[in-house]
mmCIF file of C-alpha atoms and ligand atoms in Angstrom:
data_model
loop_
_atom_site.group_PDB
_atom_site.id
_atom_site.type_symbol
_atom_site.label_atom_id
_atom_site.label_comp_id
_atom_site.label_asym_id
_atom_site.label_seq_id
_atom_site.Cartn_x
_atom_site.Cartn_y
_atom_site.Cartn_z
ATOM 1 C CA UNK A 1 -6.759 172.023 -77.583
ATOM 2 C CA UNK A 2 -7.737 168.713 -78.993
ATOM 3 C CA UNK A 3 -12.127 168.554 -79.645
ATOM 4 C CA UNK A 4 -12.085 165.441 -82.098
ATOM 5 C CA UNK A 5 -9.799 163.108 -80.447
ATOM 6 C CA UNK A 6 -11.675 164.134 -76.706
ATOM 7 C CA UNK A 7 -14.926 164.058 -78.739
ATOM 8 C CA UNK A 8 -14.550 160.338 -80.194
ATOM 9 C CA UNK A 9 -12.784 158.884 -77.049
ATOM 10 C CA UNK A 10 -14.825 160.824 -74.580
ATOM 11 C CA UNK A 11 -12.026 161.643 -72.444
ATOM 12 C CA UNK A 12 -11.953 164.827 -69.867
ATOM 13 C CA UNK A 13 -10.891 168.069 -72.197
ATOM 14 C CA UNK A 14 -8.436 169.239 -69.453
ATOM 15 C CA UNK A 15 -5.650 165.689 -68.719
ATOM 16 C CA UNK A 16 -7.350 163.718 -71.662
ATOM 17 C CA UNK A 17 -7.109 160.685 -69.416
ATOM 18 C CA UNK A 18 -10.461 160.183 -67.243
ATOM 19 C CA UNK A 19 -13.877 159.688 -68.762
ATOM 20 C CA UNK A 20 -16.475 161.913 -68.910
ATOM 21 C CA UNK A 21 -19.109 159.338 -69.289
ATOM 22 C CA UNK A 22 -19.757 156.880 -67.287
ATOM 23 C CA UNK A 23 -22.484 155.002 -68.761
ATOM 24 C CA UNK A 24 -22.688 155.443 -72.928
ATOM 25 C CA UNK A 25 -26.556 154.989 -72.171
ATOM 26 C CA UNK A 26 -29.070 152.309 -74.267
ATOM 27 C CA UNK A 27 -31.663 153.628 -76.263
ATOM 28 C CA UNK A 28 -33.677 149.827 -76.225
ATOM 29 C CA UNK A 29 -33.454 149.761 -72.548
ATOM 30 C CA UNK A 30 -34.120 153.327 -71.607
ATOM 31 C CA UNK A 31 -30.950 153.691 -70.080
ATOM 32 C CA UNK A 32 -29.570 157.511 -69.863
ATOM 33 C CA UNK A 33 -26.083 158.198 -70.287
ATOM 34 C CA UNK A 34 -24.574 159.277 -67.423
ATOM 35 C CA UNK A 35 -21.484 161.237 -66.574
ATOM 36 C CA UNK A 36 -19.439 161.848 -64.104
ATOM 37 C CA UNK A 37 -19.189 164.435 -61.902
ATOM 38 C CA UNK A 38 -15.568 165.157 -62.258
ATOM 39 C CA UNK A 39 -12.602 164.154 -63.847
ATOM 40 C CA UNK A 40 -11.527 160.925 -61.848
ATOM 41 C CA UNK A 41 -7.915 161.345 -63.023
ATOM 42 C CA UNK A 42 -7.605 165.418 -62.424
ATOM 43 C CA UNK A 43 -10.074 166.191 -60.812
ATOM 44 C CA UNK A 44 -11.894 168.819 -63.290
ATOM 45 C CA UNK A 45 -15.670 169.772 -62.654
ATOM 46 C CA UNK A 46 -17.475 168.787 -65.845
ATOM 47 C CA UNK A 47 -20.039 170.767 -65.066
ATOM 48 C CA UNK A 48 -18.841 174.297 -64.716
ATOM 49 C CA UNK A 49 -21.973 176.502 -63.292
ATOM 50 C CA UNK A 50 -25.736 175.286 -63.149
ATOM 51 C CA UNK A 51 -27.459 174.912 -65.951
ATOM 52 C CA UNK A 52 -23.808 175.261 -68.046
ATOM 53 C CA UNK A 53 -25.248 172.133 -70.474
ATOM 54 C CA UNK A 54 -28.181 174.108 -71.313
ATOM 55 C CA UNK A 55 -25.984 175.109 -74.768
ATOM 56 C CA UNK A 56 -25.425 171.300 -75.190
ATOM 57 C CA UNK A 57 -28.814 171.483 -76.239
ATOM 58 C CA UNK A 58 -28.562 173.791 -79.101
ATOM 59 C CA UNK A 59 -25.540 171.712 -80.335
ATOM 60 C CA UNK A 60 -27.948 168.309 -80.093
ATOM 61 C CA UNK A 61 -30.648 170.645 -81.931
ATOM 62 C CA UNK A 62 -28.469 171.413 -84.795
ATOM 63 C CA UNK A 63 -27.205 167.876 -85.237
ATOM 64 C CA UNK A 64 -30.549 166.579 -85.015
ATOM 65 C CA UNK A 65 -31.491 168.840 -87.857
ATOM 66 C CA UNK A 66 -28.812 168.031 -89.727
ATOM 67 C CA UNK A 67 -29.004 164.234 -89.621
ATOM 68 C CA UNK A 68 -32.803 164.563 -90.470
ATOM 69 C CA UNK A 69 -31.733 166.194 -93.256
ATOM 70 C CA UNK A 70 -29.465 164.224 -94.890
ATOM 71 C CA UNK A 71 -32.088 161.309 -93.760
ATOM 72 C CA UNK A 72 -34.641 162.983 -95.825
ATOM 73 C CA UNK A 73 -32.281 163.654 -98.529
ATOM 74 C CA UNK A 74 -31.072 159.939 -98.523
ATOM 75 C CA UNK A 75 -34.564 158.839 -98.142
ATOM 76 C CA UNK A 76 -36.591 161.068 -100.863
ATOM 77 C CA UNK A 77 -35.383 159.038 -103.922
ATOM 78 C CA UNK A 78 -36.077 155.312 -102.432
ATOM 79 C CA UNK A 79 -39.328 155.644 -100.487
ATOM 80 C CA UNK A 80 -42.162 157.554 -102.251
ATOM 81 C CA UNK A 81 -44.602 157.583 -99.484
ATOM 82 C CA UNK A 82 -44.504 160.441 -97.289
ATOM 83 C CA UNK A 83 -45.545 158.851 -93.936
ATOM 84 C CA UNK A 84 -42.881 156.245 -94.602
ATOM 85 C CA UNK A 85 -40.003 159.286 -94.541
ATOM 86 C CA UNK A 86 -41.661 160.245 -91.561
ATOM 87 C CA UNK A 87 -41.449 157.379 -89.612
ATOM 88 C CA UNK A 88 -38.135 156.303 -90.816
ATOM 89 C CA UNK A 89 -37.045 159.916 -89.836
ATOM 90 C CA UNK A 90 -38.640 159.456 -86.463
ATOM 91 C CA UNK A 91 -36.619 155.830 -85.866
ATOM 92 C CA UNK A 92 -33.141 157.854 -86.994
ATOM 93 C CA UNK A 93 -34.384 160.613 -84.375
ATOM 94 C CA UNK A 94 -34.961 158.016 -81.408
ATOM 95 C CA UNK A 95 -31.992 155.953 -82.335
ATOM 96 C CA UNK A 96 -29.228 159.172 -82.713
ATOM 97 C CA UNK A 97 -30.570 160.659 -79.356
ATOM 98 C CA UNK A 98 -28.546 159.878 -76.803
ATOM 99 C CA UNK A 99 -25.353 159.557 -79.441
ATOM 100 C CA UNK A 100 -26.436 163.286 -79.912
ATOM 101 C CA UNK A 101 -26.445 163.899 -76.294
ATOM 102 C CA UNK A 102 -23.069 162.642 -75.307
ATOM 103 C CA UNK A 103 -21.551 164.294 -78.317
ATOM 104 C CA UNK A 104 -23.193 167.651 -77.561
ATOM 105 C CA UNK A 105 -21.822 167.349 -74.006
ATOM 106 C CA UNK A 106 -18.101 166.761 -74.990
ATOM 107 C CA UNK A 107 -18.296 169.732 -77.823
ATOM 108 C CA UNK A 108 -19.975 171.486 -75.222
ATOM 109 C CA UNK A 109 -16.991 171.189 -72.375
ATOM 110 C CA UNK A 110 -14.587 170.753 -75.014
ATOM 111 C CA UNK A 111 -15.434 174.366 -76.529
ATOM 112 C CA UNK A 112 -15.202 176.023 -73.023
ATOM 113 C CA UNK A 113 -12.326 174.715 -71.489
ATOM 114 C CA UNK A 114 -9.352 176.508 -71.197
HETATM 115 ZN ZN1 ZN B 1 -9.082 165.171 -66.231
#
């Protein structure tokens, strides 16, 4: 079982040939990632059960925390105005969000495959 190298080249957990994704999304045009609904090489379901992603967003959550973090870590000896963390924390949060969302997903189907 291989997570990082399916996790950085978004490739299907099961053949590691077809993508999972396909459309890496645009946060400055609103564009959604998209994925597939199977495996185009192997045919795998991606989604395994309704509502199986549901846990994708508890891995997004805890990324998001974390990068906020270490934002505000970064952040907290450069900028001494409050508001200013804020709303640079709040441009990391938009910006990460659907890099945390695709990445969630292939932990998420990485984890559970077989
Ligand atoms: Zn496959």
């Amino acid at each position: 079982m291989k997570i990082l190298p399916n996790l950085s080249t978004g490739k299907c957990p099961k053949c590691e040939k077809g993508d999972v994704f396909s459309s890496k999304g645009n946060i400055f045009l609103l564009q959604a990632p998209k994925m597939y609904d199977k495996c185009s090489s192997c045919g795998y379901t991606y989604e395994r059960e309704p509502g199986y992603f549901l846990g994708a967003f508890y891995v997004s959550y805890g990324m998001t925390v974390f990068e906020l973090l270490v934002t505000y870590i970064l952040l907290q000896s450069f900028v001494s105005n409050v508001w200013s963390i804020i709303a640079l924390m709040f441009m990391i949060l938009v910006l990460l969000s659907f890099f945390n969302f695709r990445v969630a997903r292939l932990m998420w189907i990485n984890l559970f495959h077989k």
